[in-house]
Amino acid sequence: LSGVSDRIEAIIAAIEEGDVDASIRELEEQHQALAQDMGVDLDATIGAELIELRNQVQGASLIGEVTPRLHAHLMSLGERMSTKLGAAHLRTLGLDAEWVDARAHLQSVHNPSVPIDRQMLSAECDFAADPAVQAQFEQTTGVVVTQGFIAQNPNGETVLLGRGGSDTSAAYFAAKLQAVRCEIWTDVPGMFTADPRQTPTARVLRSLDYDEAQEIATMGAKVLHPRANPPCKAAGIPIVVRCTPRPELEG
């Protein structure tokens, strides 16, 4: 499922070049192959989203422009398609998986002084504890599959949370739900004393307080986005970084 957002970005770039058909066909073929491997019916699962993507992209290609609103909406389709396929695949494995639209629970904070492109493509959300969201999630009986990276503004429009938005989404949900902890699964087992790709002797930091983690993230460490820290800090929720390729590591 990885790389869907990158493919959507490539299609957005192709709009301004006036050649979108090939990019759309490639994305459709990749999703078809993925659905077959997963044992999932493509049309029943994400057929509507693929049609919506093609229609919106072809319309935008006629004028050769992608507005911030359209950019956010197109990128959200990538998240929605990948998570719908993921939830459907989990159900084929016998799990009770429920797909939930993150935009129904995460709302961005409106700030009229912020430029429209930042409002749409790098939004920030309210993360106060939300009893209504907690009640809705308590009614679910199985695994909840939702999206990172996307939210909704007060006008009901789709917005993006910027780079690292999936980490931030996890933190927003954790704070709203008053979760016991927030796990971030990534390609490394935690924050290091230095970049391990540059410094072989770098070691994993087993424990950090929120301010230390914020400083390291702000200085450019890619393990945890700086926006993911404040929601969990405010709610006193521990953040645990785990390694997807090495799940046996403590993190």
Short mmCIF file of N, CA and C in Angstrom, two decimals, residues 19-142:
data_model
loop_
_atom_site.label_atom_id
_atom_site.label_comp_id
_atom_site.label_asym_id
_atom_site.label_seq_id
_atom_site.Cartn_x
_atom_site.Cartn_y
_atom_site.Cartn_z
N ASP A 19 -0.63 15.76 -19.77
CA ASP A 19 -0.61 14.35 -20.16
C ASP A 19 -0.92 13.50 -18.93
N VAL A 20 -2.20 13.29 -18.67
CA VAL A 20 -2.59 12.59 -17.45
C VAL A 20 -3.06 11.17 -17.70
N ASP A 21 -3.47 10.86 -18.93
CA ASP A 21 -4.07 9.55 -19.20
C ASP A 21 -3.13 8.40 -18.83
N ALA A 22 -1.86 8.52 -19.23
CA ALA A 22 -0.90 7.45 -18.95
C ALA A 22 -0.71 7.28 -17.46
N SER A 23 -0.63 8.39 -16.73
CA SER A 23 -0.42 8.31 -15.28
C SER A 23 -1.62 7.68 -14.58
N ILE A 24 -2.82 8.03 -15.03
CA ILE A 24 -4.02 7.47 -14.42
C ILE A 24 -4.11 5.97 -14.71
N ARG A 25 -3.83 5.58 -15.95
CA ARG A 25 -3.87 4.16 -16.31
C ARG A 25 -2.89 3.36 -15.47
N GLU A 26 -1.69 3.91 -15.28
CA GLU A 26 -0.68 3.21 -14.48
C GLU A 26 -1.17 3.02 -13.05
N LEU A 27 -1.77 4.05 -12.48
CA LEU A 27 -2.28 3.94 -11.10
C LEU A 27 -3.41 2.91 -11.03
N GLU A 28 -4.30 2.94 -12.02
CA GLU A 28 -5.41 1.98 -12.04
C GLU A 28 -4.88 0.55 -12.15
N GLU A 29 -3.89 0.34 -13.02
CA GLU A 29 -3.33 -1.00 -13.19
C GLU A 29 -2.63 -1.49 -11.93
N GLN A 30 -1.94 -0.57 -11.25
CA GLN A 30 -1.26 -0.94 -10.01
C GLN A 30 -2.26 -1.34 -8.93
N HIS A 31 -3.36 -0.60 -8.85
CA HIS A 31 -4.39 -0.92 -7.87
C HIS A 31 -5.10 -2.23 -8.22
N GLN A 32 -5.29 -2.48 -9.50
CA GLN A 32 -5.92 -3.73 -9.92
C GLN A 32 -5.05 -4.92 -9.53
N ALA A 33 -3.74 -4.81 -9.79
CA ALA A 33 -2.82 -5.89 -9.44
C ALA A 33 -2.78 -6.09 -7.93
N LEU A 34 -2.78 -4.98 -7.20
CA LEU A 34 -2.74 -5.07 -5.74
C LEU A 34 -3.99 -5.74 -5.21
N ALA A 35 -5.15 -5.35 -5.75
CA ALA A 35 -6.41 -5.94 -5.29
C ALA A 35 -6.45 -7.44 -5.57
N GLN A 36 -5.94 -7.84 -6.72
CA GLN A 36 -5.91 -9.27 -7.05
C GLN A 36 -5.03 -10.03 -6.07
N ASP A 37 -3.86 -9.47 -5.74
CA ASP A 37 -2.97 -10.12 -4.78
C ASP A 37 -3.62 -10.24 -3.41
N MET A 38 -4.45 -9.26 -3.07
CA MET A 38 -5.09 -9.25 -1.76
C MET A 38 -6.37 -10.09 -1.71
N GLY A 39 -6.84 -10.52 -2.88
CA GLY A 39 -8.11 -11.24 -2.92
C GLY A 39 -9.30 -10.33 -2.69
N VAL A 40 -9.19 -9.09 -3.19
CA VAL A 40 -10.22 -8.07 -2.96
C VAL A 40 -10.83 -7.66 -4.30
N ASP A 41 -12.14 -7.41 -4.31
CA ASP A 41 -12.84 -6.92 -5.50
C ASP A 41 -12.56 -5.43 -5.65
N LEU A 42 -11.81 -5.06 -6.68
CA LEU A 42 -11.39 -3.67 -6.86
C LEU A 42 -12.59 -2.74 -7.03
N ASP A 43 -13.50 -3.09 -7.94
CA ASP A 43 -14.63 -2.21 -8.24
C ASP A 43 -15.52 -2.01 -7.02
N ALA A 44 -15.77 -3.08 -6.29
CA ALA A 44 -16.63 -2.97 -5.12
C ALA A 44 -15.98 -2.19 -3.99
N THR A 45 -14.65 -2.19 -3.95
CA THR A 45 -13.93 -1.57 -2.83
C THR A 45 -13.59 -0.11 -3.10
N ILE A 46 -12.96 0.16 -4.26
CA ILE A 46 -12.53 1.54 -4.54
C ILE A 46 -12.89 1.99 -5.96
N GLY A 47 -13.83 1.29 -6.59
CA GLY A 47 -14.21 1.68 -7.95
C GLY A 47 -14.70 3.10 -8.03
N ALA A 48 -15.51 3.54 -7.06
CA ALA A 48 -16.05 4.90 -7.07
C ALA A 48 -14.94 5.93 -6.93
N GLU A 49 -13.95 5.63 -6.10
CA GLU A 49 -12.84 6.58 -5.91
C GLU A 49 -11.98 6.70 -7.17
N LEU A 50 -11.78 5.57 -7.87
CA LEU A 50 -10.99 5.63 -9.10
C LEU A 50 -11.71 6.45 -10.17
N ILE A 51 -13.03 6.31 -10.26
CA ILE A 51 -13.80 7.11 -11.22
C ILE A 51 -13.73 8.58 -10.84
N GLU A 52 -13.87 8.87 -9.55
CA GLU A 52 -13.80 10.26 -9.09
C GLU A 52 -12.43 10.86 -9.39
N LEU A 53 -11.38 10.09 -9.17
CA LEU A 53 -10.02 10.57 -9.45
C LEU A 53 -9.86 10.90 -10.93
N ARG A 54 -10.29 9.97 -11.79
CA ARG A 54 -10.14 10.20 -13.23
C ARG A 54 -10.93 11.44 -13.67
N ASN A 55 -12.17 11.57 -13.22
CA ASN A 55 -13.00 12.71 -13.63
C ASN A 55 -12.40 14.04 -13.18
N GLN A 56 -11.94 14.08 -11.93
CA GLN A 56 -11.41 15.35 -11.42
C GLN A 56 -10.09 15.71 -12.08
N VAL A 57 -9.26 14.71 -12.32
CA VAL A 57 -7.97 14.97 -12.96
C VAL A 57 -8.16 15.41 -14.40
N GLN A 58 -9.05 14.75 -15.11
CA GLN A 58 -9.28 15.14 -16.50
C GLN A 58 -9.88 16.54 -16.59
N GLY A 59 -10.76 16.87 -15.65
CA GLY A 59 -11.32 18.23 -15.63
C GLY A 59 -10.25 19.27 -15.37
N ALA A 60 -9.37 19.01 -14.42
CA ALA A 60 -8.31 19.96 -14.11
C ALA A 60 -7.32 20.09 -15.25
N SER A 61 -7.11 18.97 -15.98
CA SER A 61 -6.13 19.02 -17.08
C SER A 61 -6.60 19.92 -18.22
N LEU A 62 -7.91 20.13 -18.32
CA LEU A 62 -8.43 21.01 -19.38
C LEU A 62 -8.01 22.45 -19.17
N ILE A 63 -7.86 22.86 -17.91
CA ILE A 63 -7.42 24.23 -17.64
C ILE A 63 -5.96 24.28 -17.21
N GLY A 64 -5.36 23.10 -16.99
CA GLY A 64 -3.94 23.04 -16.66
C GLY A 64 -3.58 23.64 -15.32
N GLU A 65 -4.48 23.52 -14.35
CA GLU A 65 -4.22 24.12 -13.03
C GLU A 65 -4.78 23.23 -11.93
N VAL A 66 -4.04 23.15 -10.83
CA VAL A 66 -4.49 22.42 -9.65
C VAL A 66 -4.52 23.40 -8.49
N THR A 67 -5.71 23.72 -8.02
CA THR A 67 -5.85 24.64 -6.89
C THR A 67 -5.48 23.91 -5.60
N PRO A 68 -5.17 24.64 -4.52
CA PRO A 68 -4.89 23.97 -3.24
C PRO A 68 -6.04 23.07 -2.79
N ARG A 69 -7.29 23.48 -3.02
CA ARG A 69 -8.44 22.65 -2.63
C ARG A 69 -8.46 21.35 -3.41
N LEU A 70 -8.23 21.42 -4.73
CA LEU A 70 -8.23 20.20 -5.53
C LEU A 70 -7.03 19.32 -5.18
N HIS A 71 -5.89 19.95 -4.94
CA HIS A 71 -4.70 19.20 -4.55
C HIS A 71 -4.99 18.38 -3.29
N ALA A 72 -5.59 19.01 -2.29
CA ALA A 72 -5.90 18.31 -1.04
C ALA A 72 -6.88 17.18 -1.28
N HIS A 73 -7.89 17.44 -2.11
CA HIS A 73 -8.90 16.41 -2.36
C HIS A 73 -8.31 15.22 -3.10
N LEU A 74 -7.48 15.48 -4.10
CA LEU A 74 -6.88 14.38 -4.86
C LEU A 74 -5.96 13.55 -3.98
N MET A 75 -5.16 14.21 -3.13
CA MET A 75 -4.27 13.48 -2.25
C MET A 75 -5.05 12.63 -1.25
N SER A 76 -6.20 13.15 -0.82
CA SER A 76 -7.01 12.37 0.13
C SER A 76 -7.52 11.08 -0.51
N LEU A 77 -7.73 11.09 -1.82
CA LEU A 77 -8.19 9.89 -2.50
C LEU A 77 -7.17 8.76 -2.37
N GLY A 78 -5.89 9.11 -2.43
CA GLY A 78 -4.86 8.09 -2.25
C GLY A 78 -4.95 7.43 -0.90
N GLU A 79 -5.12 8.24 0.15
CA GLU A 79 -5.25 7.69 1.51
C GLU A 79 -6.51 6.85 1.64
N ARG A 80 -7.59 7.35 1.08
CA ARG A 80 -8.86 6.62 1.22
C ARG A 80 -8.83 5.30 0.47
N MET A 81 -8.24 5.30 -0.73
CA MET A 81 -8.19 4.05 -1.51
C MET A 81 -7.30 3.02 -0.83
N SER A 82 -6.13 3.44 -0.37
CA SER A 82 -5.22 2.47 0.24
C SER A 82 -5.80 1.88 1.52
N THR A 83 -6.46 2.71 2.33
CA THR A 83 -7.01 2.18 3.58
C THR A 83 -8.26 1.33 3.33
N LYS A 84 -9.04 1.65 2.30
CA LYS A 84 -10.18 0.79 1.98
C LYS A 84 -9.71 -0.58 1.51
N LEU A 85 -8.66 -0.60 0.69
CA LEU A 85 -8.11 -1.88 0.26
C LEU A 85 -7.55 -2.64 1.46
N GLY A 86 -6.86 -1.92 2.35
CA GLY A 86 -6.29 -2.55 3.53
C GLY A 86 -7.36 -3.16 4.42
N ALA A 87 -8.43 -2.42 4.67
CA ALA A 87 -9.51 -2.93 5.51
C ALA A 87 -10.17 -4.14 4.86
N ALA A 88 -10.39 -4.08 3.55
CA ALA A 88 -11.01 -5.21 2.85
C ALA A 88 -10.12 -6.45 2.92
N HIS A 89 -8.80 -6.25 2.80
CA HIS A 89 -7.88 -7.38 2.89
C HIS A 89 -7.90 -8.00 4.29
N LEU A 90 -7.94 -7.16 5.31
CA LEU A 90 -8.01 -7.69 6.68
C LEU A 90 -9.27 -8.54 6.87
N ARG A 91 -10.36 -8.11 6.23
CA ARG A 91 -11.59 -8.89 6.36
C ARG A 91 -11.46 -10.25 5.66
N THR A 92 -10.71 -10.31 4.55
CA THR A 92 -10.50 -11.61 3.89
C THR A 92 -9.67 -12.54 4.78
N LEU A 93 -8.91 -11.96 5.71
CA LEU A 93 -8.10 -12.75 6.64
C LEU A 93 -8.88 -13.16 7.88
N GLY A 94 -10.15 -12.76 7.93
CA GLY A 94 -10.99 -13.15 9.05
C GLY A 94 -11.09 -12.15 10.17
N LEU A 95 -10.48 -10.96 9.99
CA LEU A 95 -10.55 -9.94 11.02
C LEU A 95 -11.79 -9.07 10.83
N ASP A 96 -12.36 -8.62 11.93
CA ASP A 96 -13.49 -7.70 11.89
C ASP A 96 -12.91 -6.29 11.76
N ALA A 97 -12.71 -5.84 10.52
CA ALA A 97 -12.07 -4.54 10.26
C ALA A 97 -13.10 -3.54 9.77
N GLU A 98 -13.14 -2.39 10.42
CA GLU A 98 -14.09 -1.34 10.05
C GLU A 98 -13.33 -0.13 9.50
N TRP A 99 -13.69 0.28 8.29
CA TRP A 99 -13.07 1.46 7.68
C TRP A 99 -13.76 2.71 8.20
N VAL A 100 -12.96 3.67 8.67
CA VAL A 100 -13.48 4.93 9.22
C VAL A 100 -12.82 6.09 8.50
N ASP A 101 -13.63 7.05 8.08
CA ASP A 101 -13.12 8.25 7.41
C ASP A 101 -12.59 9.22 8.46
N ALA A 102 -11.28 9.47 8.43
CA ALA A 102 -10.66 10.35 9.43
C ALA A 102 -11.26 11.75 9.41
N ARG A 103 -11.75 12.17 8.24
CA ARG A 103 -12.28 13.53 8.13
C ARG A 103 -13.54 13.73 8.97
N ALA A 104 -14.19 12.65 9.34
CA ALA A 104 -15.39 12.76 10.18
C ALA A 104 -15.04 13.07 11.63
N HIS A 105 -13.74 12.94 11.99
CA HIS A 105 -13.35 13.09 13.39
C HIS A 105 -12.27 14.14 13.61
N LEU A 106 -11.51 14.48 12.58
CA LEU A 106 -10.44 15.48 12.71
C LEU A 106 -10.83 16.74 11.96
N GLN A 107 -10.93 17.86 12.69
CA GLN A 107 -11.30 19.13 12.06
C GLN A 107 -10.18 20.14 12.25
N SER A 108 -9.83 20.81 11.17
CA SER A 108 -8.75 21.79 11.23
C SER A 108 -9.20 23.06 11.93
N VAL A 109 -8.24 23.77 12.46
CA VAL A 109 -8.49 25.05 13.13
C VAL A 109 -8.41 26.16 12.08
N HIS A 110 -9.47 26.95 11.97
CA HIS A 110 -9.49 28.02 10.97
C HIS A 110 -8.73 29.23 11.48
N ASN A 111 -7.81 29.71 10.67
CA ASN A 111 -7.05 30.92 10.98
C ASN A 111 -7.02 31.79 9.74
N PRO A 112 -7.84 32.85 9.69
CA PRO A 112 -7.94 33.66 8.47
C PRO A 112 -6.65 34.35 8.07
N SER A 113 -5.70 34.46 8.99
CA SER A 113 -4.43 35.12 8.65
C SER A 113 -3.47 34.18 7.92
N VAL A 114 -3.79 32.90 7.90
CA VAL A 114 -2.93 31.92 7.24
C VAL A 114 -3.29 31.84 5.76
N PRO A 115 -2.32 31.86 4.85
CA PRO A 115 -2.61 31.75 3.41
C PRO A 115 -3.41 30.50 3.09
N ILE A 116 -4.23 30.58 2.04
CA ILE A 116 -5.14 29.48 1.71
C ILE A 116 -4.39 28.19 1.40
N ASP A 117 -3.21 28.29 0.78
CA ASP A 117 -2.50 27.05 0.46
C ASP A 117 -2.05 26.33 1.72
N ARG A 118 -1.65 27.08 2.74
CA ARG A 118 -1.27 26.43 4.01
C ARG A 118 -2.50 25.91 4.74
N GLN A 119 -3.61 26.63 4.65
CA GLN A 119 -4.84 26.14 5.28
C GLN A 119 -5.27 24.80 4.69
N MET A 120 -5.07 24.64 3.38
CA MET A 120 -5.52 23.43 2.71
C MET A 120 -4.49 22.30 2.73
N LEU A 121 -3.20 22.66 2.71
CA LEU A 121 -2.16 21.65 2.50
C LEU A 121 -1.27 21.41 3.72
N SER A 122 -1.39 22.25 4.75
CA SER A 122 -0.57 22.07 5.95
C SER A 122 -1.38 22.51 7.17
N ALA A 123 -2.56 21.96 7.31
CA ALA A 123 -3.50 22.39 8.34
C ALA A 123 -3.11 21.81 9.71
N GLU A 124 -3.62 22.47 10.75
CA GLU A 124 -3.49 21.98 12.12
C GLU A 124 -4.89 21.76 12.68
N CYS A 125 -5.03 20.75 13.52
CA CYS A 125 -6.35 20.38 14.03
C CYS A 125 -6.47 20.59 15.53
N ASP A 126 -7.69 20.76 15.96
CA ASP A 126 -7.99 20.75 17.39
C ASP A 126 -7.79 19.33 17.92
N PHE A 127 -7.16 19.21 19.10
CA PHE A 127 -6.91 17.87 19.63
C PHE A 127 -7.39 17.71 21.07
N ALA A 128 -8.35 18.54 21.47
CA ALA A 128 -8.91 18.39 22.82
C ALA A 128 -9.66 17.06 22.93
N ALA A 129 -9.67 16.50 24.13
CA ALA A 129 -10.42 15.26 24.35
C ALA A 129 -11.86 15.44 23.89
N ASP A 130 -12.37 14.47 23.16
CA ASP A 130 -13.68 14.60 22.53
C ASP A 130 -14.57 13.42 22.95
N PRO A 131 -15.47 13.63 23.90
CA PRO A 131 -16.35 12.54 24.36
C PRO A 131 -17.19 11.94 23.24
N ALA A 132 -17.60 12.77 22.26
CA ALA A 132 -18.42 12.26 21.16
C ALA A 132 -17.62 11.27 20.31
N VAL A 133 -16.37 11.61 20.01
CA VAL A 133 -15.52 10.70 19.24
C VAL A 133 -15.26 9.43 20.05
N GLN A 134 -15.01 9.59 21.33
CA GLN A 134 -14.77 8.43 22.19
C GLN A 134 -15.98 7.49 22.19
N ALA A 135 -17.17 8.06 22.27
CA ALA A 135 -18.38 7.25 22.28
C ALA A 135 -18.55 6.49 20.97
N GLN A 136 -18.25 7.15 19.85
CA GLN A 136 -18.38 6.49 18.55
C GLN A 136 -17.40 5.33 18.41
N PHE A 137 -16.17 5.54 18.86
CA PHE A 137 -15.17 4.47 18.74
C PHE A 137 -15.44 3.34 19.72
N GLU A 138 -16.06 3.64 20.85
CA GLU A 138 -16.38 2.58 21.81
C GLU A 138 -17.43 1.62 21.25
N GLN A 139 -18.19 2.07 20.26
CA GLN A 139 -19.23 1.22 19.67
C GLN A 139 -18.66 0.23 18.66
N THR A 140 -17.43 0.46 18.22
CA THR A 140 -16.83 -0.46 17.26
C THR A 140 -16.38 -1.72 17.97
N THR A 141 -16.54 -2.85 17.31
CA THR A 141 -16.24 -4.14 17.94
C THR A 141 -14.95 -4.77 17.41
N GLY A 142 -14.43 -4.25 16.31
CA GLY A 142 -13.24 -4.86 15.72
C GLY A 142 -12.11 -3.88 15.56
#
